[in-house]
Short mmCIF file of C-alpha atoms and ligand atoms in Angstrom, two decimals:
data_model
loop_
_atom_site.label_atom_id
_atom_site.label_comp_id
_atom_site.label_asym_id
_atom_site.label_seq_id
_atom_site.Cartn_x
_atom_site.Cartn_y
_atom_site.Cartn_z
CA MET A 29 -39.62 14.13 -125.46
CA GLN A 30 -40.14 10.52 -124.43
CA VAL A 31 -43.35 9.95 -122.50
CA SER A 32 -44.06 7.08 -120.12
CA ASN A 33 -46.43 6.21 -117.30
CA ILE A 34 -45.74 4.49 -114.00
CA THR A 35 -47.71 3.51 -110.92
CA ALA A 36 -45.66 4.69 -107.95
CA SER A 37 -45.55 7.12 -105.08
CA ILE A 38 -44.06 10.43 -106.21
CA LEU A 39 -41.97 10.32 -103.03
CA ASP A 40 -40.05 7.39 -104.56
CA VAL A 41 -39.39 8.67 -108.09
CA ALA A 42 -35.84 9.65 -108.99
CA CYS A 43 -35.82 12.57 -111.44
CA ASP A 44 -34.33 16.02 -112.01
CA VAL A 45 -37.61 17.82 -111.54
CA LEU A 46 -40.86 16.63 -109.99
CA ILE A 47 -43.94 18.66 -110.96
CA VAL A 48 -46.83 18.98 -108.52
CA ASN A 49 -49.57 21.62 -108.36
CA LEU A 50 -51.71 23.95 -106.32
CA PHE A 51 -55.13 25.49 -106.89
CA GLU A 52 -55.29 29.25 -106.50
CA GLY A 53 -55.83 30.41 -102.95
CA VAL A 54 -54.96 27.10 -101.27
CA THR A 55 -52.60 27.74 -98.36
CA CYS A 56 -52.41 24.24 -97.01
CA PRO A 57 -51.68 21.87 -99.89
CA GLY A 58 -53.35 18.43 -99.92
CA GLY A 59 -53.06 15.32 -102.08
CA ALA A 60 -49.74 14.67 -103.80
CA THR A 61 -48.56 18.24 -103.25
CA GLY A 62 -49.31 17.89 -99.53
CA ALA A 63 -47.32 14.68 -99.36
CA VAL A 64 -44.31 16.36 -100.98
CA ASP A 65 -44.72 19.36 -98.68
CA ARG A 66 -44.59 17.12 -95.61
CA ALA A 67 -41.59 15.20 -96.96
CA LEU A 68 -39.81 18.54 -97.47
CA GLY A 69 -40.54 19.67 -93.93
CA GLY A 70 -43.29 22.12 -94.94
CA GLN A 71 -41.16 24.11 -97.42
CA ILE A 72 -44.02 24.50 -99.91
CA SER A 73 -46.46 25.85 -97.30
CA GLU A 74 -43.73 28.16 -96.10
CA ILE A 75 -43.17 29.63 -99.59
CA ILE A 76 -46.93 30.06 -99.99
CA GLU A 77 -47.02 31.97 -96.73
CA ARG A 78 -43.76 33.94 -96.90
CA GLU A 79 -43.43 34.68 -100.62
CA GLY A 80 -47.10 34.92 -101.41
CA PHE A 81 -47.25 32.15 -104.06
CA GLU A 82 -50.92 32.25 -105.04
CA GLY A 83 -51.29 29.28 -107.40
CA LYS A 84 -52.47 31.50 -110.26
CA LEU A 85 -52.66 29.73 -113.60
CA GLY A 86 -49.24 29.91 -115.23
CA GLN A 87 -47.43 30.72 -111.98
CA VAL A 88 -44.66 28.34 -110.92
CA MET A 89 -42.38 28.03 -107.93
CA THR A 90 -39.29 25.94 -107.41
CA VAL A 91 -38.18 24.11 -104.28
CA ARG A 92 -34.84 22.32 -103.82
CA THR A 93 -35.21 18.98 -102.09
CA GLY A 94 -31.72 18.61 -100.67
CA GLY A 95 -32.04 14.85 -100.81
CA ALA A 96 -35.21 14.62 -98.69
CA ILE A 97 -36.86 12.78 -101.62
CA PRO A 98 -35.22 11.20 -104.72
CA ALA A 99 -36.35 14.11 -106.94
CA ARG A 100 -33.62 16.78 -107.11
CA ALA A 101 -36.07 19.67 -107.29
CA VAL A 102 -39.81 20.25 -107.14
CA VAL A 103 -41.74 22.65 -109.34
CA VAL A 104 -45.19 23.63 -108.11
CA ALA A 105 -47.53 24.68 -110.92
CA GLY A 106 -50.45 27.01 -110.24
CA LEU A 107 -53.74 25.60 -111.55
CA GLY A 108 -55.75 28.81 -111.18
CA LYS A 109 -59.22 28.96 -109.64
CA ALA A 110 -60.88 25.60 -108.97
CA GLU A 111 -64.18 26.93 -110.46
CA LYS A 112 -62.46 27.69 -113.76
CA PHE A 113 -60.47 24.49 -113.93
CA ASP A 114 -60.58 22.61 -117.25
CA ARG A 115 -58.30 20.90 -119.76
CA GLY A 116 -57.16 24.29 -121.06
CA ALA A 117 -55.91 25.10 -117.54
CA VAL A 118 -54.09 21.77 -117.35
CA ARG A 119 -52.31 22.46 -120.66
CA LYS A 120 -51.20 25.90 -119.49
CA ALA A 121 -50.12 24.76 -116.03
CA SER A 122 -48.20 21.84 -117.48
CA ALA A 123 -46.62 24.10 -120.12
CA ALA A 124 -45.46 26.62 -117.52
CA ALA A 125 -44.01 23.91 -115.27
CA ALA A 126 -42.25 22.12 -118.14
CA ARG A 127 -40.77 25.41 -119.35
CA ARG A 128 -39.40 26.04 -115.87
CA ALA A 129 -37.98 22.49 -115.76
CA ALA A 130 -36.32 23.07 -119.14
CA GLU A 131 -34.82 26.33 -117.86
CA MET A 132 -33.40 24.30 -114.98
CA LYS A 133 -31.83 21.99 -117.61
CA ALA A 134 -33.78 19.01 -116.35
CA SER A 135 -33.40 15.90 -118.42
CA LYS A 136 -35.83 13.58 -116.62
CA VAL A 137 -39.06 15.19 -115.45
CA ALA A 138 -41.79 13.45 -113.48
CA THR A 139 -45.27 14.93 -113.14
CA ILE A 140 -48.47 14.14 -111.37
CA LEU A 141 -51.73 14.17 -113.35
CA HIS A 142 -52.96 17.73 -112.96
CA GLY A 143 -56.50 17.74 -111.64
CA ALA A 144 -57.06 13.99 -111.66
CA GLY A 145 -57.16 13.88 -107.87
CA ILE A 146 -58.80 16.80 -106.06
CA GLY A 147 -59.76 18.43 -109.38
CA GLY A 148 -62.01 15.49 -110.29
CA MET A 149 -60.94 15.32 -113.94
CA PRO A 150 -60.89 11.87 -115.59
CA ALA A 151 -57.31 10.53 -115.64
CA ARG A 152 -57.43 10.04 -119.41
CA GLN A 153 -58.24 13.70 -120.10
CA SER A 154 -55.79 14.93 -117.50
CA ALA A 155 -52.96 12.80 -118.89
CA GLN A 156 -53.63 13.96 -122.44
CA ALA A 157 -53.71 17.63 -121.50
CA THR A 158 -50.67 17.31 -119.20
CA VAL A 159 -48.59 15.79 -122.01
CA GLU A 160 -49.86 18.27 -124.60
CA GLY A 161 -48.95 21.16 -122.33
CA ALA A 162 -45.42 19.86 -121.72
CA ILE A 163 -44.62 19.14 -125.37
CA ILE A 164 -46.31 22.19 -126.90
CA GLY A 165 -45.10 24.47 -124.09
CA THR A 166 -41.42 23.60 -124.49
CA TYR A 167 -41.35 23.89 -128.29
CA ARG A 168 -38.44 25.91 -129.67
CA PHE A 169 -37.77 26.82 -133.28
CA VAL A 170 -33.99 26.75 -133.61
CA ALA A 171 -33.53 25.12 -137.03
CA TYR A 172 -31.86 28.25 -138.40
CA LYS A 173 -29.74 29.18 -135.37
CA SER A 174 -26.05 28.41 -135.66
CA GLU A 175 -25.83 28.21 -131.90
CA PRO A 176 -29.21 27.06 -130.60
CA ASP A 177 -29.87 28.18 -127.05
CA GLY A 178 -32.21 26.49 -124.60
CA HIS A 179 -32.57 22.91 -123.45
CA ASP A 180 -34.81 19.98 -124.32
CA ILE A 181 -36.38 17.74 -121.69
CA ALA A 182 -35.52 14.18 -122.69
CA GLU A 183 -38.06 12.26 -120.67
CA LEU A 184 -41.46 12.91 -119.11
CA VAL A 185 -42.80 10.36 -116.66
CA ILE A 186 -46.45 10.51 -115.59
CA VAL A 187 -46.71 9.24 -112.05
CA ASP A 188 -49.82 8.14 -110.21
CA ASN A 189 -50.02 5.88 -107.19
CA ASP A 190 -53.47 4.53 -108.10
CA ALA A 191 -52.95 1.43 -110.27
CA SER A 192 -56.61 1.51 -111.37
CA LYS A 193 -55.92 4.77 -113.24
CA PHE A 194 -52.92 3.41 -115.13
CA ALA A 195 -54.62 2.22 -118.34
CA ASP A 196 -56.56 5.48 -118.77
CA ALA A 197 -53.55 7.62 -117.97
CA GLU A 198 -51.46 5.69 -120.44
CA ALA A 199 -54.04 5.99 -123.24
CA GLY A 200 -54.46 9.71 -122.59
CA ALA A 201 -50.71 10.30 -122.49
CA ALA A 202 -50.20 8.41 -125.75
CA ARG A 203 -52.85 10.48 -127.51
CA GLY A 204 -51.44 13.67 -126.02
CA ARG A 205 -47.98 12.86 -127.33
CA ILE A 206 -49.23 12.08 -130.83
CA ALA A 207 -51.34 15.24 -130.97
CA ALA A 208 -48.68 17.54 -129.53
CA GLU A 209 -45.95 16.23 -131.80
CA ALA A 210 -48.23 16.85 -134.79
CA VAL A 211 -48.82 20.40 -133.51
CA ASN A 212 -45.07 21.03 -133.23
CA ARG A 213 -44.46 19.65 -136.74
CA ALA A 214 -47.07 22.06 -138.06
CA ARG A 215 -45.29 24.88 -136.20
CA ASP A 216 -41.98 23.91 -137.81
CA LEU A 217 -43.59 24.09 -141.26
CA ILE A 218 -45.19 27.46 -140.51
CA ASN A 219 -42.13 29.00 -138.86
CA SER A 220 -39.75 27.88 -141.59
CA PRO A 221 -39.34 30.65 -144.13
CA ALA A 222 -41.16 30.78 -147.46
CA ASN A 223 -37.88 30.45 -149.39
CA GLU A 224 -37.64 26.94 -147.94
CA VAL A 225 -41.29 25.94 -147.53
CA THR A 226 -42.36 26.20 -151.16
CA PRO A 227 -45.24 24.27 -152.75
CA SER A 228 -42.66 21.64 -153.81
CA CYS A 229 -41.46 21.37 -150.21
CA LEU A 230 -45.04 20.74 -149.00
CA ALA A 231 -45.43 18.09 -151.70
CA ASP A 232 -42.19 16.43 -150.59
CA TYR A 233 -43.39 16.56 -146.99
CA ALA A 234 -46.62 14.80 -148.03
CA ARG A 235 -44.72 12.16 -150.01
CA ARG A 236 -42.37 11.46 -147.11
CA LEU A 237 -45.26 11.24 -144.67
CA ALA A 238 -47.11 8.89 -147.00
CA SER A 239 -44.22 6.48 -147.24
CA GLU A 240 -43.43 6.61 -143.51
CA ALA A 241 -47.02 6.35 -142.29
CA GLY A 242 -48.57 4.17 -144.97
CA LEU A 243 -50.85 6.75 -146.58
CA ASP A 244 -51.66 7.14 -150.28
CA VAL A 245 -50.38 10.29 -151.92
CA THR A 246 -51.08 12.03 -155.21
CA VAL A 247 -49.39 15.25 -156.32
CA LEU A 248 -50.84 17.00 -159.35
CA GLU A 249 -48.54 19.28 -161.36
CA ARG A 250 -49.41 22.52 -163.17
CA GLU A 251 -50.37 20.62 -166.36
CA ASP A 252 -52.73 18.27 -164.48
CA ILE A 253 -54.22 21.21 -162.61
CA GLU A 254 -54.99 22.99 -165.86
CA LYS A 255 -56.28 19.81 -167.53
CA LEU A 256 -58.69 19.23 -164.66
CA GLY A 257 -60.04 22.73 -165.23
CA MET A 258 -58.90 24.17 -161.91
CA GLY A 259 -58.73 27.65 -163.37
CA ALA A 260 -59.28 29.41 -160.06
CA PHE A 261 -56.35 27.69 -158.35
CA ALA A 262 -54.16 27.96 -161.46
CA SER A 263 -54.79 31.71 -161.68
CA VAL A 264 -53.24 32.28 -158.25
CA ALA A 265 -50.08 30.41 -159.25
CA LYS A 266 -49.48 32.39 -162.45
CA GLY A 267 -47.28 35.08 -160.94
CA SER A 268 -44.97 32.71 -159.12
CA ALA A 269 -41.71 31.20 -160.29
CA GLN A 270 -42.46 28.25 -158.00
CA PRO A 271 -44.56 25.49 -159.60
CA PRO A 272 -47.92 24.90 -157.89
CA LYS A 273 -48.64 21.50 -156.37
CA PHE A 274 -52.08 20.00 -155.74
CA ILE A 275 -51.52 17.54 -152.92
CA VAL A 276 -53.88 14.73 -151.89
CA LEU A 277 -53.13 12.37 -148.97
CA THR A 278 -55.54 9.53 -148.26
CA TYR A 279 -55.95 7.42 -145.15
CA THR A 280 -57.95 4.20 -145.55
CA PRO A 281 -59.12 2.53 -142.33
CA PRO A 282 -58.32 -1.13 -141.58
CA ALA A 283 -62.00 -2.14 -141.88
CA PRO A 284 -63.80 -0.73 -144.93
CA SER A 285 -65.78 2.46 -144.22
CA ASP A 286 -68.57 3.99 -146.27
CA ARG A 287 -67.85 7.50 -144.96
CA THR A 288 -65.15 9.82 -146.29
CA CYS A 289 -64.18 13.05 -144.57
CA ALA A 290 -62.19 15.57 -146.57
CA ILE A 291 -59.98 18.06 -144.76
CA VAL A 292 -58.79 20.91 -146.95
CA GLY A 293 -55.99 23.29 -145.95
CA LYS A 294 -55.19 26.65 -147.50
CA GLY A 295 -51.64 26.31 -148.77
CA ILE A 296 -50.37 29.72 -149.85
CA THR A 297 -46.68 29.37 -149.03
CA PHE A 298 -46.29 33.12 -149.31
CA ASP A 299 -49.01 35.72 -149.79
CA SER A 300 -47.58 38.93 -151.21
CA GLY A 301 -51.08 39.90 -152.31
CA GLY A 302 -50.11 39.45 -155.97
CA LEU A 303 -50.61 42.52 -158.18
CA SER A 304 -52.95 43.86 -155.46
CA LEU A 305 -49.73 43.98 -153.45
CA LYS A 306 -49.86 44.09 -149.66
CA ASP A 307 -47.98 46.81 -147.80
CA GLY A 308 -44.79 45.86 -146.01
CA SER A 309 -46.20 45.37 -142.55
CA SER A 310 -49.17 43.23 -143.67
CA MET A 311 -46.86 41.11 -145.80
CA ALA A 312 -44.32 40.52 -143.04
CA THR A 313 -45.88 37.38 -141.57
CA MET A 314 -47.39 35.95 -144.75
CA LYS A 315 -45.21 32.85 -144.67
CA ASP A 316 -47.96 31.71 -142.28
CA ASP A 317 -50.56 31.61 -145.07
CA MET A 318 -50.03 27.85 -145.36
CA SER A 319 -51.10 27.21 -141.75
CA GLY A 320 -54.24 25.38 -142.90
CA ALA A 321 -52.10 23.14 -145.10
CA ALA A 322 -49.67 22.52 -142.24
CA ALA A 323 -52.61 21.53 -140.01
CA VAL A 324 -54.16 19.02 -142.42
CA LEU A 325 -50.82 17.45 -143.41
CA THR A 326 -49.50 16.99 -139.89
CA ALA A 327 -52.91 15.86 -138.60
CA MET A 328 -52.77 13.12 -141.25
CA GLY A 329 -49.57 11.81 -139.66
CA ALA A 330 -51.41 11.55 -136.34
CA ILE A 331 -54.43 9.93 -137.99
CA ALA A 332 -52.23 7.30 -139.59
CA GLU A 333 -50.94 6.49 -136.10
CA ILE A 334 -54.32 6.48 -134.32
CA ARG A 335 -56.15 4.64 -137.12
CA PRO A 336 -59.76 5.81 -136.76
CA PRO A 337 -62.50 3.82 -138.57
CA VAL A 338 -63.24 6.55 -141.16
CA LYS A 339 -61.67 7.29 -144.53
CA VAL A 340 -59.88 10.65 -144.58
CA MET A 341 -58.70 12.66 -147.55
CA ALA A 342 -56.41 15.66 -146.97
CA ILE A 343 -56.25 18.18 -149.80
CA VAL A 344 -53.88 21.11 -150.26
CA ALA A 345 -53.79 23.38 -153.30
CA ALA A 346 -50.30 24.76 -152.71
CA THR A 347 -48.93 27.85 -154.42
CA GLU A 348 -47.34 31.21 -153.77
CA ASN A 349 -49.29 34.38 -154.49
CA MET A 350 -46.81 36.65 -156.29
CA PRO A 351 -46.91 39.64 -158.63
CA GLY A 352 -45.12 39.54 -162.00
CA GLY A 353 -45.54 39.77 -165.74
CA ARG A 354 -47.55 36.58 -165.90
CA ALA A 355 -49.60 37.22 -162.79
CA THR A 356 -53.40 37.35 -162.73
CA ARG A 357 -54.66 40.94 -163.07
CA PRO A 358 -57.52 42.56 -161.19
CA GLY A 359 -60.47 42.22 -163.56
CA ASP A 360 -59.42 38.84 -164.96
CA ILE A 361 -62.14 36.20 -165.04
CA VAL A 362 -61.30 32.60 -164.15
CA ARG A 363 -63.29 29.38 -164.40
CA ALA A 364 -63.18 26.89 -161.52
CA MET A 365 -63.32 23.11 -161.86
CA ASN A 366 -67.10 23.00 -161.28
CA GLY A 367 -67.64 25.39 -164.23
CA LYS A 368 -68.44 28.51 -162.20
CA THR A 369 -66.72 31.75 -163.18
CA ILE A 370 -65.12 34.22 -160.79
CA GLU A 371 -64.05 37.78 -161.49
CA VAL A 372 -60.80 38.48 -159.68
CA GLU A 373 -61.46 41.91 -158.29
CA ASN A 374 -58.51 41.78 -155.91
CA THR A 375 -55.63 39.34 -156.32
CA ASP A 376 -55.08 39.44 -152.55
CA ALA A 377 -58.33 37.50 -152.02
CA GLU A 378 -56.49 34.43 -153.37
CA GLY A 379 -57.27 31.88 -150.66
CA ARG A 380 -60.90 31.45 -151.69
CA LEU A 381 -59.80 30.92 -155.31
CA THR A 382 -57.53 28.04 -154.34
CA LEU A 383 -60.15 26.64 -151.94
CA ALA A 384 -62.86 26.80 -154.61
CA ASP A 385 -61.02 24.18 -156.64
CA ALA A 386 -59.79 22.18 -153.66
CA VAL A 387 -63.34 21.88 -152.28
CA SER A 388 -64.68 21.01 -155.76
CA TYR A 389 -62.07 18.28 -155.98
CA ALA A 390 -63.15 16.88 -152.59
CA VAL A 391 -66.74 16.73 -153.86
CA ARG A 392 -65.62 15.06 -157.09
CA GLU A 393 -63.69 12.44 -155.11
CA GLY A 394 -66.81 11.52 -153.16
CA ALA A 395 -66.30 13.30 -149.82
CA ASP A 396 -69.36 13.02 -147.57
CA GLU A 397 -68.24 15.87 -145.35
CA ILE A 398 -65.73 18.66 -146.00
CA VAL A 399 -63.86 20.79 -143.48
CA ASP A 400 -61.57 23.52 -144.75
CA LEU A 401 -59.04 25.41 -142.63
CA ALA A 402 -57.76 28.69 -143.98
CA THR A 403 -55.97 31.84 -142.89
CA LEU A 404 -58.59 33.54 -145.01
CA THR A 405 -59.31 37.04 -143.75
CA GLY A 406 -57.89 39.85 -141.68
CA ALA A 407 -61.52 40.64 -140.85
CA CYS A 408 -61.81 37.44 -138.85
CA VAL A 409 -58.75 38.42 -136.80
CA VAL A 410 -60.35 41.80 -136.11
CA ALA A 411 -63.64 40.16 -135.10
CA LEU A 412 -62.38 37.33 -132.89
CA GLY A 413 -58.72 38.04 -132.12
CA ARG A 414 -56.15 35.27 -131.78
CA GLY A 415 -57.99 33.16 -129.21
CA MET A 416 -60.40 31.37 -131.53
CA SER A 417 -61.17 30.65 -135.17
CA GLY A 418 -64.33 31.66 -137.00
CA LEU A 419 -66.58 28.73 -137.90
CA PHE A 420 -68.93 28.85 -140.86
CA CYS A 421 -70.97 25.70 -141.38
CA SER A 422 -73.70 24.57 -143.76
CA ASP A 423 -74.84 21.74 -141.48
CA THR A 424 -76.03 22.04 -137.87
CA SER A 425 -74.87 18.56 -136.83
CA LEU A 426 -71.37 19.09 -138.20
CA GLU A 427 -71.32 22.54 -136.62
CA SER A 428 -72.12 21.32 -133.12
CA ARG A 429 -69.69 18.41 -133.40
CA LEU A 430 -66.91 20.78 -134.41
CA ILE A 431 -67.67 23.22 -131.61
CA GLU A 432 -67.52 20.38 -129.07
CA CYS A 433 -64.24 19.12 -130.55
CA GLY A 434 -62.95 22.69 -130.32
CA LYS A 435 -63.70 22.82 -126.59
CA ALA A 436 -62.18 19.40 -125.94
CA SER A 437 -59.03 20.07 -127.96
CA GLY A 438 -58.50 23.70 -127.00
CA ASP A 439 -58.63 24.81 -130.66
CA LEU A 440 -61.63 27.01 -129.97
CA LEU A 441 -64.19 27.82 -132.67
CA TRP A 442 -66.77 30.57 -132.63
CA PRO A 443 -69.78 30.33 -134.98
CA LEU A 444 -70.20 33.08 -137.59
CA PRO A 445 -73.13 33.32 -140.00
CA LEU A 446 -73.39 32.24 -143.62
CA PHE A 447 -75.75 35.17 -144.15
CA ASP A 448 -77.28 34.66 -147.59
CA ASP A 449 -78.11 38.33 -148.17
CA TYR A 450 -74.42 39.16 -148.35
CA PHE A 451 -74.04 37.07 -151.46
CA GLU A 452 -75.23 40.29 -153.13
CA ASN A 453 -71.84 41.78 -152.22
CA ILE A 454 -69.95 39.25 -154.28
CA LYS A 455 -72.24 39.33 -157.32
CA SER A 456 -70.30 40.32 -160.42
CA ASP A 457 -71.50 42.25 -163.47
CA VAL A 458 -69.47 40.04 -165.76
CA ALA A 459 -69.08 36.62 -164.05
CA ASP A 460 -70.97 34.31 -161.68
CA MET A 461 -69.34 35.96 -158.70
CA LYS A 462 -66.35 38.11 -157.76
CA ASN A 463 -63.71 37.33 -155.19
CA THR A 464 -64.23 40.34 -152.92
CA GLY A 465 -67.27 42.04 -151.48
CA GLY A 466 -65.96 45.18 -149.84
CA ARG A 467 -64.67 45.76 -146.34
CA GLU A 468 -67.90 45.05 -144.49
CA GLY A 469 -68.54 41.44 -143.47
CA SER A 470 -65.55 40.30 -145.47
CA ALA A 471 -64.99 37.06 -143.53
CA ILE A 472 -68.59 36.13 -144.36
CA ALA A 473 -68.18 37.01 -148.05
CA GLY A 474 -65.14 34.72 -148.23
CA ALA A 475 -67.09 31.86 -146.69
CA LEU A 476 -70.09 32.42 -148.99
CA LEU A 477 -67.83 32.19 -152.02
CA ILE A 478 -66.28 28.89 -150.91
CA ARG A 479 -69.77 27.47 -150.20
CA GLU A 480 -70.55 27.74 -153.93
CA PHE A 481 -68.10 24.88 -154.49
CA ALA A 482 -69.29 22.46 -151.79
CA ALA A 483 -72.21 21.22 -153.92
CA GLY A 484 -74.58 21.15 -150.95
CA LYS A 485 -72.45 18.64 -148.98
CA PRO A 486 -72.08 19.15 -145.23
CA TRP A 487 -69.22 21.62 -145.22
CA ALA A 488 -67.42 23.74 -142.64
CA HIS A 489 -65.02 26.60 -143.18
CA LEU A 490 -62.67 27.50 -140.35
CA ASP A 491 -61.11 30.92 -140.70
CA ILE A 492 -57.97 30.32 -138.62
CA ALA A 493 -56.24 33.61 -139.52
CA GLY A 494 -56.17 34.69 -135.84
CA PRO A 495 -54.94 31.63 -133.91
CA ALA A 496 -52.61 30.44 -136.70
CA TYR A 497 -49.85 32.86 -135.80
CA LEU A 498 -49.28 34.33 -132.35
CA ASP A 499 -47.75 37.74 -131.77
CA LYS A 500 -47.28 36.91 -128.09
CA ASP A 501 -47.28 33.96 -125.72
CA ASN A 502 -50.79 32.67 -124.92
CA GLY A 503 -49.81 30.59 -121.91
CA LEU A 504 -49.51 27.40 -123.94
CA ALA A 505 -47.61 28.36 -127.09
CA GLY A 506 -45.16 31.18 -127.68
CA LYS A 507 -44.80 33.65 -130.57
CA GLY A 508 -45.04 32.45 -134.14
CA GLY A 509 -46.79 29.53 -135.84
CA ALA A 510 -49.19 27.86 -133.41
CA GLY A 511 -50.36 24.74 -135.21
CA ALA A 512 -53.98 25.90 -134.93
CA GLY A 513 -56.50 23.26 -135.93
CA VAL A 514 -54.22 20.22 -135.59
CA ARG A 515 -55.65 19.02 -132.27
CA LEU A 516 -59.16 19.90 -133.44
CA LEU A 517 -58.82 17.75 -136.58
CA ILE A 518 -57.51 14.80 -134.58
CA GLU A 519 -60.39 15.08 -132.11
CA TYR A 520 -62.93 15.44 -134.94
CA LEU A 521 -61.65 12.49 -136.96
CA CYS A 522 -60.58 10.13 -134.15
CA GLY A 523 -62.91 11.05 -131.29
CA PRO A 524 -61.66 11.27 -127.69
CA ALA A 525 -58.56 9.29 -126.63
N1 BES B 627 -53.85 35.65 -146.07
C1 BES B 627 -54.70 36.79 -146.05
C2 BES B 627 -55.53 36.89 -144.77
C3 BES B 627 -54.78 37.22 -143.50
C4 BES B 627 -54.65 38.53 -143.08
C5 BES B 627 -54.30 36.21 -142.70
C6 BES B 627 -54.02 38.81 -141.89
C7 BES B 627 -53.65 36.49 -141.51
C8 BES B 627 -53.52 37.80 -141.09
C9 BES B 627 -55.69 36.73 -147.21
O1 BES B 627 -55.24 36.13 -148.36
C10 BES B 627 -56.02 38.13 -147.56
O2 BES B 627 -55.16 38.82 -148.04
N2 BES B 627 -57.27 38.51 -147.30
C11 BES B 627 -57.73 39.82 -147.58
C12 BES B 627 -59.01 39.70 -148.35
C13 BES B 627 -59.49 40.99 -148.93
C14 BES B 627 -58.58 41.43 -150.04
C15 BES B 627 -60.89 40.77 -149.43
C16 BES B 627 -57.97 40.52 -146.24
O3 BES B 627 -58.50 39.89 -145.33
O4 BES B 627 -57.59 41.66 -146.12
MN1 MN B 628 -54.23 37.44 -149.66
ZN1 ZN B 629 -53.80 34.73 -148.18
#
C-alpha cells in the first residue's frame, strides 16, 4: 500500500473510498464527518437515526455519494467512546474501515486523521496509528493459494485541510508505514509453514535483509556453534535433520554510539517437543515458535530505515526441536557458553536452552542492554491470554521504558515477577540447574533460568506466547501470526516518530 499525505479539503479529493469517523453516541456529526454529511444532504445523520449506527469501535457504515463529492463512496468508522479513545482505538477503527474499503475493491482510499480534530490527539500519533491500522488490518496471507481471493488497496492518502499539521502527519504516516510493513513481514514468516521456514531460510532472510538494508550479518554454522561452547543451543538442534543457524544482524548508527542494545528472538522453526513429544493439538501451531525471531529480524529492517542513534544487535539461535535417534534425551546434561550446566529434564522446555546461549553471546559481544522475545511458555498464555505479553525485567528503568513503549505501540506488556525463591524449583541434583520447575509458576521458572545467562546486565524477557499467534480476530489483526513485538522494538530502539 502506497501512503501519501496532502493538505486539502476532503470534499475535493477524488478517490474510490473516503474514510471519515464518528464517536460512539454522536447523532449529529461535526468536523470533517459533518462537512461530508452536509455535502451528502444529511445521509450520514439519516443512517445514524434510521439504522441505528452507534459509532462503536470497529463498526463501519457505507454511504454512496452519487457524485455529490468527488469520492465515489464514504465509509464512516466508529471510534468508540470518547473517554476511551486512544491510539489503539485509532488502529482498530482504521483497520475496520480499510477492510471495508478493500471489500468494496477500492484502489485509492483517502482518510482523515482519526482523532486529530475533535479527539485532540497529536497529528503525528494519529497519522501513525491510522496508517498502521490500515496496513495491518488489510493483511492477507495468500502465498500458498493457487487462486488468491480478496483485494489489495493500492493507495492510501491522508488528507487534512490544516497545512500546519502537514509535517507532523507526514512524519507519523511514514513511521506507521515502516512499522506496519515490518509487522506484516513478520506475519509472513510466522504464517509460512515450517517445511519452508527452516533455520536456513531464516539465515537467508537475514542475509538478504543485510545486503538490502546495509546491515552487517554473521551466520554461525553447527561447527562454529559447538566450537564456541554453545552446548545448550546445540543440544536442541541434535534431533533435527535441518542444520541449526546462529544469526547475528548488526546495525551501526551514522554517528558513533557507545551504547549497544541486543534484541534476541527465540527461533524454534518448529517445536515438536523433541523426545518429550507434544500431543497433536499442542503441536498444531508450533510453526509459530519462531515469532520472537521474526520480530527481531523484521524490526531490524525498520531500524535500518529509521536510523536511530544507537547500535543494535539482533540475535537468533535458530533450530527445530525434533525427536530422533540423535536427539537430546531427558536427563542429559548440557554446558552453555558461559560454562553453566543444565540438566534437560524435559526436551520441550527448549526455548530457554537456546536463549541461554543467545543471551550469553550478547553479553560476550558487549551488549549494554538485552531484550529477549520468546514464545516461551503455555503458562504465560494461561495467565495473560492473547492480549499482552509477560514482561520479566532485571532493571526498573528498562522495565518502565518497555511498559511505556508497549502502551505507545499497542504491543502491550504486563509485568511478572522474577521471584528469587522459585529458583529452588529449577535446582538440579546433578547440574547447576534444570530446564523445568514443575507446573506451578512455570513462566517465572523459564525467566529465572534465562537470567542466569545475562551476567547482571540490564535484561528483559518478553514471553510473547499469547499475542504471537491469534486464534481469532482482535480488531486489528486476524487469525494467525500477529507480528507481536515488532512495533514495540521499533518504539524502544527509535523512540516516538
Ligand atoms: N513453544 C512452547 C511454548 C508455547 C506453548 C508457546 C503454547 C505458544 C503456545 C515451549 O517451548 C514449551 O513447550 N513450553 C513448555 C514448557 C514446559 C515443558 C516447562 C510449556 O509451556 O508447556
Ligand atoms: Mn517446547
Ligand atoms: Zn518452544
